[in-house]
Short mmCIF file of C-alpha atoms in Angstrom, two decimals:
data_model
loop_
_atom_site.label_atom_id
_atom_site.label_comp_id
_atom_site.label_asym_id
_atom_site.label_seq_id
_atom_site.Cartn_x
_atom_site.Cartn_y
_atom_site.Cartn_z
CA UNK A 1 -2.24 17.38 23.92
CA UNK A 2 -3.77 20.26 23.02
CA UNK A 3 -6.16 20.24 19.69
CA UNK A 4 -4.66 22.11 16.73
CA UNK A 5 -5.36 25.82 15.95
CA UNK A 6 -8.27 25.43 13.41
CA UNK A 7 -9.20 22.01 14.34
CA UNK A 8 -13.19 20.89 13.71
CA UNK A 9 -14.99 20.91 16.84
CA UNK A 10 -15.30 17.88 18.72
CA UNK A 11 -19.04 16.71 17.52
CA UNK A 12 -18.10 17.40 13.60
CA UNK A 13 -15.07 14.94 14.26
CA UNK A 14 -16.86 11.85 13.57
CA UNK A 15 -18.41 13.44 10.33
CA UNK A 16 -15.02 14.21 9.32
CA UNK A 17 -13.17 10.93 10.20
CA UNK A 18 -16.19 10.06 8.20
CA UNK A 19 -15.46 11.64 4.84
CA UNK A 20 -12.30 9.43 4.36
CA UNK A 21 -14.79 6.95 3.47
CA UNK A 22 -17.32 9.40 1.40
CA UNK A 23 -17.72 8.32 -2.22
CA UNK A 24 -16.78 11.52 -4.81
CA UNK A 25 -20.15 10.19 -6.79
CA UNK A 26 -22.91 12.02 -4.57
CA UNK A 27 -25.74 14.04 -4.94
CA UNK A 28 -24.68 18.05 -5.07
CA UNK A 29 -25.45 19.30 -1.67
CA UNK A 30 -23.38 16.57 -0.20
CA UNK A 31 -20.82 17.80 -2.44
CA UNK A 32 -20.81 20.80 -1.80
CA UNK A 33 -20.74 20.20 1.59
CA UNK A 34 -17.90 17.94 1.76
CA UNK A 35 -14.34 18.68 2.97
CA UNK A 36 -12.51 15.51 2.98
CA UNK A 37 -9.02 14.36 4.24
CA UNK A 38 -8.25 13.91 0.60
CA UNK A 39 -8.77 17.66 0.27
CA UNK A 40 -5.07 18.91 0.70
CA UNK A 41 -5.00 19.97 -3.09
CA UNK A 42 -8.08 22.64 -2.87
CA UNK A 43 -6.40 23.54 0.33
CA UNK A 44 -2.80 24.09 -1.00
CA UNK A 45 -4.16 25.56 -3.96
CA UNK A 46 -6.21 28.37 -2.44
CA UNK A 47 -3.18 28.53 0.08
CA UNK A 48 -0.65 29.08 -3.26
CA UNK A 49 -3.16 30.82 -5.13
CA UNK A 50 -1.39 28.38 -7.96
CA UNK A 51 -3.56 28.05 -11.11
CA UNK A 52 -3.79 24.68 -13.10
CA UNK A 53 -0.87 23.24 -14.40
CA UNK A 54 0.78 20.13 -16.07
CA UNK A 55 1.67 17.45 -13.39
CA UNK A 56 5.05 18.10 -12.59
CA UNK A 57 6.08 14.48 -13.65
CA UNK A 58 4.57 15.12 -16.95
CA UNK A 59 8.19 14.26 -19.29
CA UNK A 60 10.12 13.09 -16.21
CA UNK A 61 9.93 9.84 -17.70
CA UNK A 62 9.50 8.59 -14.19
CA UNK A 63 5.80 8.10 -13.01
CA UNK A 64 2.55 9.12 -14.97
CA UNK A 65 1.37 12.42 -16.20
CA UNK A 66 -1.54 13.65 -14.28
CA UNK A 67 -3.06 13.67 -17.86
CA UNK A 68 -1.92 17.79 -17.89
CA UNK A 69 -4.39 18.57 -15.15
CA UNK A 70 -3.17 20.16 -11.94
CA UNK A 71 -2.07 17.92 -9.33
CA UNK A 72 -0.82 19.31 -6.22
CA UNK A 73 1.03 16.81 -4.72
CA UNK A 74 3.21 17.14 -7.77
CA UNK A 75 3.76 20.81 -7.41
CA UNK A 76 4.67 20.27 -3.32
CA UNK A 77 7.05 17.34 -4.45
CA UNK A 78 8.50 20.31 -7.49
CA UNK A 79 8.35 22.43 -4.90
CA UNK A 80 6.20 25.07 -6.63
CA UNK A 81 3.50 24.63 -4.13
CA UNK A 82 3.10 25.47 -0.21
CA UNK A 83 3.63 22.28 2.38
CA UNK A 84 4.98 22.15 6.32
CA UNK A 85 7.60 19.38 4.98
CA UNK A 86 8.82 16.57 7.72
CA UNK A 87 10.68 14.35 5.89
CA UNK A 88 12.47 13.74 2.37
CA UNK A 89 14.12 11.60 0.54
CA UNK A 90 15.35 10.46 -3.41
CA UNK A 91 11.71 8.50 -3.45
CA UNK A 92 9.45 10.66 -1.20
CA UNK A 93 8.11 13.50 0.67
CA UNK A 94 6.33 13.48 4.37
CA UNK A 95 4.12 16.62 4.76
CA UNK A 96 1.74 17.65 7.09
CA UNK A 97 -1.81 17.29 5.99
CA UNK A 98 -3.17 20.70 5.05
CA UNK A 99 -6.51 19.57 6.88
CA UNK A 100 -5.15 17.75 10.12
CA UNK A 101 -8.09 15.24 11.55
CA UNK A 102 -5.55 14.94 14.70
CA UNK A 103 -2.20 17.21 15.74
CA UNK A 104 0.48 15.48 13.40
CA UNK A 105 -1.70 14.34 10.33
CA UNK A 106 0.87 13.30 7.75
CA UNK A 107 1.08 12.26 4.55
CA UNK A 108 3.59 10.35 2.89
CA UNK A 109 3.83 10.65 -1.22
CA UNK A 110 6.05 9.48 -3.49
CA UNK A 111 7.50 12.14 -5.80
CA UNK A 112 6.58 11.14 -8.95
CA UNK A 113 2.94 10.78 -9.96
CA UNK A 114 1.14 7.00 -9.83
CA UNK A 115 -2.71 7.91 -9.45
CA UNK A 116 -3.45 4.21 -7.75
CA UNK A 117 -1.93 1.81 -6.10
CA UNK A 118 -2.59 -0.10 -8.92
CA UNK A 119 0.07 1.96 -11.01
CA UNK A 120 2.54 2.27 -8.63
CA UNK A 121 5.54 0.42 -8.87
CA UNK A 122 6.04 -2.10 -6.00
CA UNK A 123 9.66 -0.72 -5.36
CA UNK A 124 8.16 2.81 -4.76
CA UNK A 125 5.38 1.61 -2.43
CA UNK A 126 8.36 -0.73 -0.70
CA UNK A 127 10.18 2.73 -0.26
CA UNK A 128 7.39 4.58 1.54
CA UNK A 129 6.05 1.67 3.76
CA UNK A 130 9.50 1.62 5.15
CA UNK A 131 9.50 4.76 6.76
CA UNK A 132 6.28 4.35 8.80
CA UNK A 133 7.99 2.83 11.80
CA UNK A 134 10.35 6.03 10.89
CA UNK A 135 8.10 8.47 10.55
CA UNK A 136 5.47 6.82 12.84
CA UNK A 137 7.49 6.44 15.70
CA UNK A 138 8.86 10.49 15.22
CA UNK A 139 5.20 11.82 14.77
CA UNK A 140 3.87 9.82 17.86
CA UNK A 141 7.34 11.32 20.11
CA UNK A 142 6.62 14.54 18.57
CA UNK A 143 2.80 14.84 19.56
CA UNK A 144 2.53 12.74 22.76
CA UNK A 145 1.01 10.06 21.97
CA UNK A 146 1.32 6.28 21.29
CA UNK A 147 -1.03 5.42 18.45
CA UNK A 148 -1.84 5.88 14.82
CA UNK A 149 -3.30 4.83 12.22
CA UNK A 150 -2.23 4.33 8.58
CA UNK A 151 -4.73 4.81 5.15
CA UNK A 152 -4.74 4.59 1.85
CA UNK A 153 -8.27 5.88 -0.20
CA UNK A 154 -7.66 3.94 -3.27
CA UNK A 155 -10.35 4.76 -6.06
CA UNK A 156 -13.37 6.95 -5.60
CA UNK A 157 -15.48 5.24 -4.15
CA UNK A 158 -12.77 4.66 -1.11
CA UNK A 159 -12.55 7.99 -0.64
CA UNK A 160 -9.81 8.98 -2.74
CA UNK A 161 -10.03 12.54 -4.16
CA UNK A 162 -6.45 13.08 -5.19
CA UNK A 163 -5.18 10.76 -7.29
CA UNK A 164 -1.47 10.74 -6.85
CA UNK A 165 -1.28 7.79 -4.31
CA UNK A 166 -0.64 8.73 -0.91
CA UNK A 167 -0.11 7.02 2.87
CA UNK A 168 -2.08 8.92 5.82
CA UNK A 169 -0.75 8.78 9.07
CA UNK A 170 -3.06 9.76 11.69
CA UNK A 171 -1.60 10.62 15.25
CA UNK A 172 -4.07 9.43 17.51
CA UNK A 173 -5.24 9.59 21.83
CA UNK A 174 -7.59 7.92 24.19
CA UNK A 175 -9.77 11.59 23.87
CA UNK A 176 -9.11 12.67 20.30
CA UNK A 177 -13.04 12.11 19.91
CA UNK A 178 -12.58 10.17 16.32
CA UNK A 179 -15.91 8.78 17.02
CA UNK A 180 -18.62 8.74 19.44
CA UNK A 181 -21.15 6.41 18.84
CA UNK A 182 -21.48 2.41 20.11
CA UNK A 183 -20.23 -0.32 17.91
CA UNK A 184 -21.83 -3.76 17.14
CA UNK A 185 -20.96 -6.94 16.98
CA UNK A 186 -20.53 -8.46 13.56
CA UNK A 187 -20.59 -11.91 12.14
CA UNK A 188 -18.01 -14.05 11.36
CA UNK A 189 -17.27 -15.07 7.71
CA UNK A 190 -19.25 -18.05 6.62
CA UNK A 191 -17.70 -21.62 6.00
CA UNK A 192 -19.88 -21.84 2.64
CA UNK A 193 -19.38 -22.67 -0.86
CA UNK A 194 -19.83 -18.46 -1.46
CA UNK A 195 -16.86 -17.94 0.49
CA UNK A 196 -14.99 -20.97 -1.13
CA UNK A 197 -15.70 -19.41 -4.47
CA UNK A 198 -14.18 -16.42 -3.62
CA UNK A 199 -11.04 -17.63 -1.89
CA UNK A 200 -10.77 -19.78 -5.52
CA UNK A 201 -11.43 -16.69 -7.61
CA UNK A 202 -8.52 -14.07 -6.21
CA UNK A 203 -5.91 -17.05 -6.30
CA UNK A 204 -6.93 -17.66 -9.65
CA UNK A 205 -6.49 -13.92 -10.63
CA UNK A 206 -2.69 -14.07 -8.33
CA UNK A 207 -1.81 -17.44 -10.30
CA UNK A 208 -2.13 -15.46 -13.38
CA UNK A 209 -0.35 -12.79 -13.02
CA UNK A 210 2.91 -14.07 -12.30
CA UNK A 211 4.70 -11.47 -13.75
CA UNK A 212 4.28 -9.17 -10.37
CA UNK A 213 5.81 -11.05 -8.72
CA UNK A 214 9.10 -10.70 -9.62
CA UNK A 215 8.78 -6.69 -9.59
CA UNK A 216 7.29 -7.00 -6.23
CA UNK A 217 10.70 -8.34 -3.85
CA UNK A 218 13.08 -10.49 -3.66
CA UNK A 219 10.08 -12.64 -1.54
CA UNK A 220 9.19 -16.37 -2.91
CA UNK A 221 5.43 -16.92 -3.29
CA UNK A 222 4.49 -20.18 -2.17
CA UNK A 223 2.32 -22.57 -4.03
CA UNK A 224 -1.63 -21.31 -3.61
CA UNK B 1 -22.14 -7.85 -5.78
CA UNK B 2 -23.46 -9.33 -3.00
CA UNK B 3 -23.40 -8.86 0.86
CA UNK B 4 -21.15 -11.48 2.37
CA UNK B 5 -23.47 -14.52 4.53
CA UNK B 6 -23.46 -13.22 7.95
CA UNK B 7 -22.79 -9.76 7.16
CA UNK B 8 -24.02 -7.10 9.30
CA UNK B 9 -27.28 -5.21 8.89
CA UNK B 10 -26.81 -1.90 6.68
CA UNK B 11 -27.46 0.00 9.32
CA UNK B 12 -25.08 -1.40 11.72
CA UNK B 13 -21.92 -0.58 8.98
CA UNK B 14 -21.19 2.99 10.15
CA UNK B 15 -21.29 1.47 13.85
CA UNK B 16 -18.75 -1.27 12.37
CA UNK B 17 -16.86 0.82 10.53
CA UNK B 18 -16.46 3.05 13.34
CA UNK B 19 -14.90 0.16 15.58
CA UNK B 20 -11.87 0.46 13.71
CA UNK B 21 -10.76 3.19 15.00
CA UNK B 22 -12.05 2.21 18.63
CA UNK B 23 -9.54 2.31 21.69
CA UNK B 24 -9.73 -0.67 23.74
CA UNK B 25 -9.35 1.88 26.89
CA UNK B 26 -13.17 2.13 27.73
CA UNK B 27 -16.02 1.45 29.70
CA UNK B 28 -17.08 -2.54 30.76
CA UNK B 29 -20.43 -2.35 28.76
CA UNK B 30 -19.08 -0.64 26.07
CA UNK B 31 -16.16 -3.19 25.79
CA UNK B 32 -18.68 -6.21 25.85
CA UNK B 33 -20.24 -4.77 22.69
CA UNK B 34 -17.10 -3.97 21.30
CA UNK B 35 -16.66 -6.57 17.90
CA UNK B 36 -14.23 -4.81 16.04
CA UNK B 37 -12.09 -5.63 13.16
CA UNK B 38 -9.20 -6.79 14.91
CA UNK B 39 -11.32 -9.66 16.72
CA UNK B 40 -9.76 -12.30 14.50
CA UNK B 41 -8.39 -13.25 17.24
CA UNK B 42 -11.50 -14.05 18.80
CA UNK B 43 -13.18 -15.48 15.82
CA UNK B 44 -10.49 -17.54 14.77
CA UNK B 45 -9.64 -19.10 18.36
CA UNK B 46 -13.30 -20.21 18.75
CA UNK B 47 -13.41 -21.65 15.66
CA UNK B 48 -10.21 -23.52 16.55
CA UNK B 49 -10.74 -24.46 20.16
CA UNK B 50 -7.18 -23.93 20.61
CA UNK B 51 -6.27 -22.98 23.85
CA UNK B 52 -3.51 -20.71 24.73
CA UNK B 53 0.05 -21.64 23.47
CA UNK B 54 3.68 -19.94 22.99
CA UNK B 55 3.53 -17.48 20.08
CA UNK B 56 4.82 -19.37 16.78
CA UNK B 57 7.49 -16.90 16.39
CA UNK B 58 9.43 -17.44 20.39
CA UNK B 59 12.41 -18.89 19.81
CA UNK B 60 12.84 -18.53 16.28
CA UNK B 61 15.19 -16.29 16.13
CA UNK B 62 12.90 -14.22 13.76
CA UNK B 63 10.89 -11.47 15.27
CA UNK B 64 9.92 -11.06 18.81
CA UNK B 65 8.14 -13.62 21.19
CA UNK B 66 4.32 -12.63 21.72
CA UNK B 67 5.36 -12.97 25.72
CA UNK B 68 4.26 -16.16 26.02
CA UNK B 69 0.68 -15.31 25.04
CA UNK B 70 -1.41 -17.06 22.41
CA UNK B 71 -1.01 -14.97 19.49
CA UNK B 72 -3.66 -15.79 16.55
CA UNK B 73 -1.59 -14.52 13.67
CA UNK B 74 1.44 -16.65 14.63
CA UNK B 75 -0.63 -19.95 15.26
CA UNK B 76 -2.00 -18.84 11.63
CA UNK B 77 1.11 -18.58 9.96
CA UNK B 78 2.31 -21.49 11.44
CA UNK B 79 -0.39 -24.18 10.09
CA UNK B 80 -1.99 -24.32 13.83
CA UNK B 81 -5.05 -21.92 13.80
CA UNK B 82 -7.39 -22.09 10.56
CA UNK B 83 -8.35 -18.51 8.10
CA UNK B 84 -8.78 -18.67 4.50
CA UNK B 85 -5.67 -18.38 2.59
CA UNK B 86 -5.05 -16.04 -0.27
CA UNK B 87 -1.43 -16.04 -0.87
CA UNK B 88 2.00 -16.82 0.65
CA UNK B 89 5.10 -16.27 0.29
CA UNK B 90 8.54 -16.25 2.62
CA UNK B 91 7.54 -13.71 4.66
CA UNK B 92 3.86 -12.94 5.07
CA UNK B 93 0.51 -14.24 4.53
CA UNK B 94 -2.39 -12.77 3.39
CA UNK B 95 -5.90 -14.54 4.57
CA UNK B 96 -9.30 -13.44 4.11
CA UNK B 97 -10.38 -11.34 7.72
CA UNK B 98 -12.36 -13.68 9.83
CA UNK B 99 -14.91 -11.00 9.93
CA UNK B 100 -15.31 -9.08 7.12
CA UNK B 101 -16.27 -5.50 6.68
CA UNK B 102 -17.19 -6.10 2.90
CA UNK B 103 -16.74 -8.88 0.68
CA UNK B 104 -12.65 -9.69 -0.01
CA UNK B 105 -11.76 -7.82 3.60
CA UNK B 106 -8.54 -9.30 3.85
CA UNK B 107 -5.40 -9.21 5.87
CA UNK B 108 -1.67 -9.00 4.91
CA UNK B 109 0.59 -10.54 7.62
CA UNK B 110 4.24 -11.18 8.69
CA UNK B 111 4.75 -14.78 9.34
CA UNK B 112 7.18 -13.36 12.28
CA UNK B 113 5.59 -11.36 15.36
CA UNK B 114 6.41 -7.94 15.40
CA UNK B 115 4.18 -5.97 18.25
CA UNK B 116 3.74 -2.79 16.38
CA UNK B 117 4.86 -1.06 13.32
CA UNK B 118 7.69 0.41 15.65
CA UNK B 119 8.75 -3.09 15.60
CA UNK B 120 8.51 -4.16 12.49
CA UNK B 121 11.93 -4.10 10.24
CA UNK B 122 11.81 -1.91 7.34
CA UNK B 123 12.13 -4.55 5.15
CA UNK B 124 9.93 -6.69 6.67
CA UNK B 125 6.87 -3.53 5.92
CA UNK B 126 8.44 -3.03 2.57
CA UNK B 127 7.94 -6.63 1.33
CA UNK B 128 4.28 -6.31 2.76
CA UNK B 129 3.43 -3.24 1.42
CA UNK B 130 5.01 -4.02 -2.10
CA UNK B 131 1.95 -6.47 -2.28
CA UNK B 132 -0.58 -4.14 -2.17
CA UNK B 133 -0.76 -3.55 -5.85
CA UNK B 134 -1.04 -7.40 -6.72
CA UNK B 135 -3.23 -8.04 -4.08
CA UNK B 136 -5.42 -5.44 -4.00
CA UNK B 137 -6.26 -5.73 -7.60
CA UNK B 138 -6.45 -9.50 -7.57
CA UNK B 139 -8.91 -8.95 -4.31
CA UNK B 140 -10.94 -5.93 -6.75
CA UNK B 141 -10.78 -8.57 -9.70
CA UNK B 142 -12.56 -11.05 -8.03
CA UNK B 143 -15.17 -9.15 -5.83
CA UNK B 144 -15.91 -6.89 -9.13
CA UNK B 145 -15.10 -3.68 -6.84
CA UNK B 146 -12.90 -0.46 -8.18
CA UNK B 147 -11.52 0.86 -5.03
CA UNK B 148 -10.51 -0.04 -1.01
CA UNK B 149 -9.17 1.21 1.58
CA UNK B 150 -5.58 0.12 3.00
CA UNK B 151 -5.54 0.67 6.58
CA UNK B 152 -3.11 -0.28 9.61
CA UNK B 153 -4.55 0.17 13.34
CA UNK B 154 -1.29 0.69 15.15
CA UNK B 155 -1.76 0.78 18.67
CA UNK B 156 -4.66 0.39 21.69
CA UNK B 157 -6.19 4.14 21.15
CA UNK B 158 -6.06 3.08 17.08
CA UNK B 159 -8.24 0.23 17.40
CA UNK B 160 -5.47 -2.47 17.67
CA UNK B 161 -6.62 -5.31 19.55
CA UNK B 162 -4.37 -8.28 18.06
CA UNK B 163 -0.71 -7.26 18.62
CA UNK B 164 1.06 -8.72 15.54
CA UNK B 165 1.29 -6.23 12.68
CA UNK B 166 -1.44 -6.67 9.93
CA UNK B 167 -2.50 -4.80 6.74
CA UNK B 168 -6.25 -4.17 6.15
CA UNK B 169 -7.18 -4.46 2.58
CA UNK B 170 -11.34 -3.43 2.24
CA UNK B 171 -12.80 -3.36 -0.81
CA UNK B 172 -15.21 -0.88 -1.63
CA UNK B 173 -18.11 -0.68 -3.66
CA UNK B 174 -20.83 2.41 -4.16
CA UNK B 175 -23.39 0.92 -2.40
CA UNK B 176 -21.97 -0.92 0.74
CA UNK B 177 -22.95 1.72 3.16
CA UNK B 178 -20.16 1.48 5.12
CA UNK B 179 -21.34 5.11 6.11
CA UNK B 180 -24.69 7.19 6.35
CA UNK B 181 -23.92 10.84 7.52
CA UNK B 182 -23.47 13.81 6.38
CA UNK B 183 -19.85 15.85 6.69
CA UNK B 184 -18.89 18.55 7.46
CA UNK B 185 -16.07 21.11 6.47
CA UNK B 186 -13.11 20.89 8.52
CA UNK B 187 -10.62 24.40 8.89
CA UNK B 188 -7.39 24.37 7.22
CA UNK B 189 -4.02 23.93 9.23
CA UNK B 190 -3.02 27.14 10.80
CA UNK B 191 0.14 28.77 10.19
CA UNK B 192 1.04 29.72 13.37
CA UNK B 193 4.09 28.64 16.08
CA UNK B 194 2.09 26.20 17.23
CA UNK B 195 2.15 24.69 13.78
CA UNK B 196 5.79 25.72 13.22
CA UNK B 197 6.82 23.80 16.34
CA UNK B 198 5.26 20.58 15.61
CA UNK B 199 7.29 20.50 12.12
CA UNK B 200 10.35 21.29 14.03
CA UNK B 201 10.10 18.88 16.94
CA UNK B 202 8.99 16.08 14.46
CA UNK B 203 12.42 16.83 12.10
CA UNK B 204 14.50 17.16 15.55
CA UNK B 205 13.52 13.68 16.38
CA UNK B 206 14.08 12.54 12.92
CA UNK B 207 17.45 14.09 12.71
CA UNK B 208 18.27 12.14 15.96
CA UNK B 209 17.53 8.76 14.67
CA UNK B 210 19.83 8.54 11.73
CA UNK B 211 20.40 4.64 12.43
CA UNK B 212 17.08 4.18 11.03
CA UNK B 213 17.86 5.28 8.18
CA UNK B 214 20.38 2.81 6.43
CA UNK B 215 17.87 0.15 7.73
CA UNK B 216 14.90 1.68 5.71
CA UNK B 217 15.85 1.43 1.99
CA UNK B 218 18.42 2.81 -0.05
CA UNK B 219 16.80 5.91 -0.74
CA UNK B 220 18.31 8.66 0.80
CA UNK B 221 17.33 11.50 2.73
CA UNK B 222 17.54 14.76 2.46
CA UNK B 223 18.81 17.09 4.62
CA UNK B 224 16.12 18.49 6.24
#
C-alpha cells in the first residue's frame, strides 16, 4: 500500500505517532513545533479559511456548548466546514483525519458537542463504539490491510487538543514504520498492599456512583 | 502520585509505550525482548501455573471458541486465572492490566471470546464502551490523574498479542514520561484522486454491508 500523498517521511513517523501522547502544557518551542493527530481543527480551519464561531450545538439543547469558541468538529458535523466524509448517521459522523498518520486515518465523532468522555452520555459513546467492527472492518478492506488501532486522547495531558470527544481509527501494516526503536520488558504489577489500596479505592468511587449505571445499558453490575 | 512497584525505569517508557503498537511479525531477538502490553497473557499464566485449557467461552453458546487454545481473558472471566478486579457486570470485566503502563492501567473485557473487533457484536462493544465514562473517571478519581488514553490494539501488525477483545484504559499524568522526543509537523491530507478514491472505495464497501447495520444500534444512516 502505497503511503499517502503528503504523508511525513518515514523517520518523523515515530515523532508523530508520538504526539498523540504529547501533553498541550509544554515549553514554547515544543509548541510551536508540534503538529499533533488532534490537529484536524487548525487543519480544517486553514483548509475553510472559517473564522471563530459559536459551537454549532450551542442552543441545540442536545450536547454542550463549546463555551462560544470555535470548534471544528461542530462545524464538519453542521456541515459549514470542509471533511472527506465516510460514514453518517442520526448520532455520528466518520471522517477522514485531516492529518492521516497511516492511509485511512479516521475519526469517528458524535454530532453534538461532549468535550470528554466524562460528559458524554453513555448512549452516545454506545452508538459510536458500535460501528468500529463497521467501520473498522470497511477501512481495513478499503486500504489493504488487516490491523488497526483505536484511541481516544482524553484530557490534555493524554494528548487531547480538541475537545469534542472523538474515536481514532488508525489503519495499520507490517511496514507502516509507526515506530522504530527496541522495546523492553516491563514488570508485572505488584501483589502489595499499594496495589490493594488502589483496587479498594476505584471500587469505592464505582460503589458510589450508582446512578451511572443505569444510564450506562441495560448490563447488571455485579457485586464489587 | 506515585510510580507503580515494579514499574519501569523512566527511560524505558517511550520504549514501552512504543510496544503497543508493535507487530508480533519480527525478528527472533527482537521478539525475545518484546514485553508489550498485551503480555497479560504471559504475566497472568505464570502467576497461575495454569497450563493450557479449552477457552472458557467453547461451548457456550456465547461467542466463539479460542480454538482450543488457552485463552487468559476467558480463564479470567471465568474465576480460573487470577487479575485484580475492578468491576463486573453481565457482560464484561474490567481488571487492573497485569502490567501496567501507569498507575490504574486497566482493561475492559467481554466475558465471551470474540477474536477481534470484527468479531465482536455491536452490542457486545456498545455495552463496553458505554463504561468508559464511569470507569475512566472512577480509575482518574482514585489515581488523582485528569486525563488517559482509551486504546484498542486490533490485530498482529497493531500490537495485539492476546486474541480476545480488550479496552485499554491508561491514565495519564504530566509527569509520567511515557514519552521524551521531540515532534515534528506532519503535511495535511492531500486533495487529490488518490484521496478521492480511498473515500469512495471505503463508502462502496460500506454501502455493501447494509446487514451490519440493523445490528449496530438504532441510529440510522445516512445515505451516503
Amino acid at each position: 500500500m502505497p503511503p499517502p500523498s503528503g504523508s511525513p517521511a518515514p523517520e518523523r513517523r515515530l515523532a508523530v505517532l508520538l504526539s498523540h501522547f504529547r501533553p498541550c502544557c509544554e515549553a514554547p518551542r515544543a509548541t510551536t513545533r508540534l503538529a499533533s493527530v488532534e490537529r484536524h481543527g487548525t487543519a480544517a480551519e486553514a483548509e475553510a479559511g472559517l473564522a471563530a464561531s459559536p459551537c454549532a450545538a450551542a442552543g441545540s439543547g442536545e450536547g454542550e456548548s463549546s463555551g462560544g469558541g470555535y470548534c471544528v468538529f461542530c462545524n464538519i458535523a453542521a456541515g459549514a466546514a470542509p471533511a472527506f466524509k465516510l460514514y453518517e448517521d442520526d448520532v455520528c459522523l466518520c471522517i477522514l483525519d485531516a492529518k492521516p498518520l497511516t492511509t485511512g486515518h479516521s475519526l469517528i465523532i458524535p454530532k453534538s458537542h461532549y468535550p470528554s468522555l466524562q460528559t458524554t452520555p453513555p448512549t452516545v459513546l454506545a452508538a459510536i463504539c458500535s460501528k468500529l467492527p463497521l467501520l473498522g472492518a470497511a477501512i481495513m478492506k478499503a486500504t489493504q490491510c488487516d490491523a488497526f488501532n483505536v484511541l481516544i486522547n482524553n484530557g490534555e495531558k493524554a494528548g487531547q487538543v480538541i475537545f469534542h470527544t472523538h474515536v481514532h481509527i488508525i489503519p495499520r501494516s507490517k511496514d507502516d514504520n509507526l515506530w522504530s526503536s527496541e522495546t523492553y520488558s516491563r514488570s508485572p504489577i505488584s501483589h502489595d498492599q499499594e496495589t490493594k489500596n488502589l483496587v479498594s479505592s476505584i471500587k469505592e468511587v464505582l460503589s458510589s456512583s450508582p446512578e451511572d449505571y443505569s444510564a450506562a445499558t441495560s448490563s447488571t453490575p455485579k457485586g464489587f
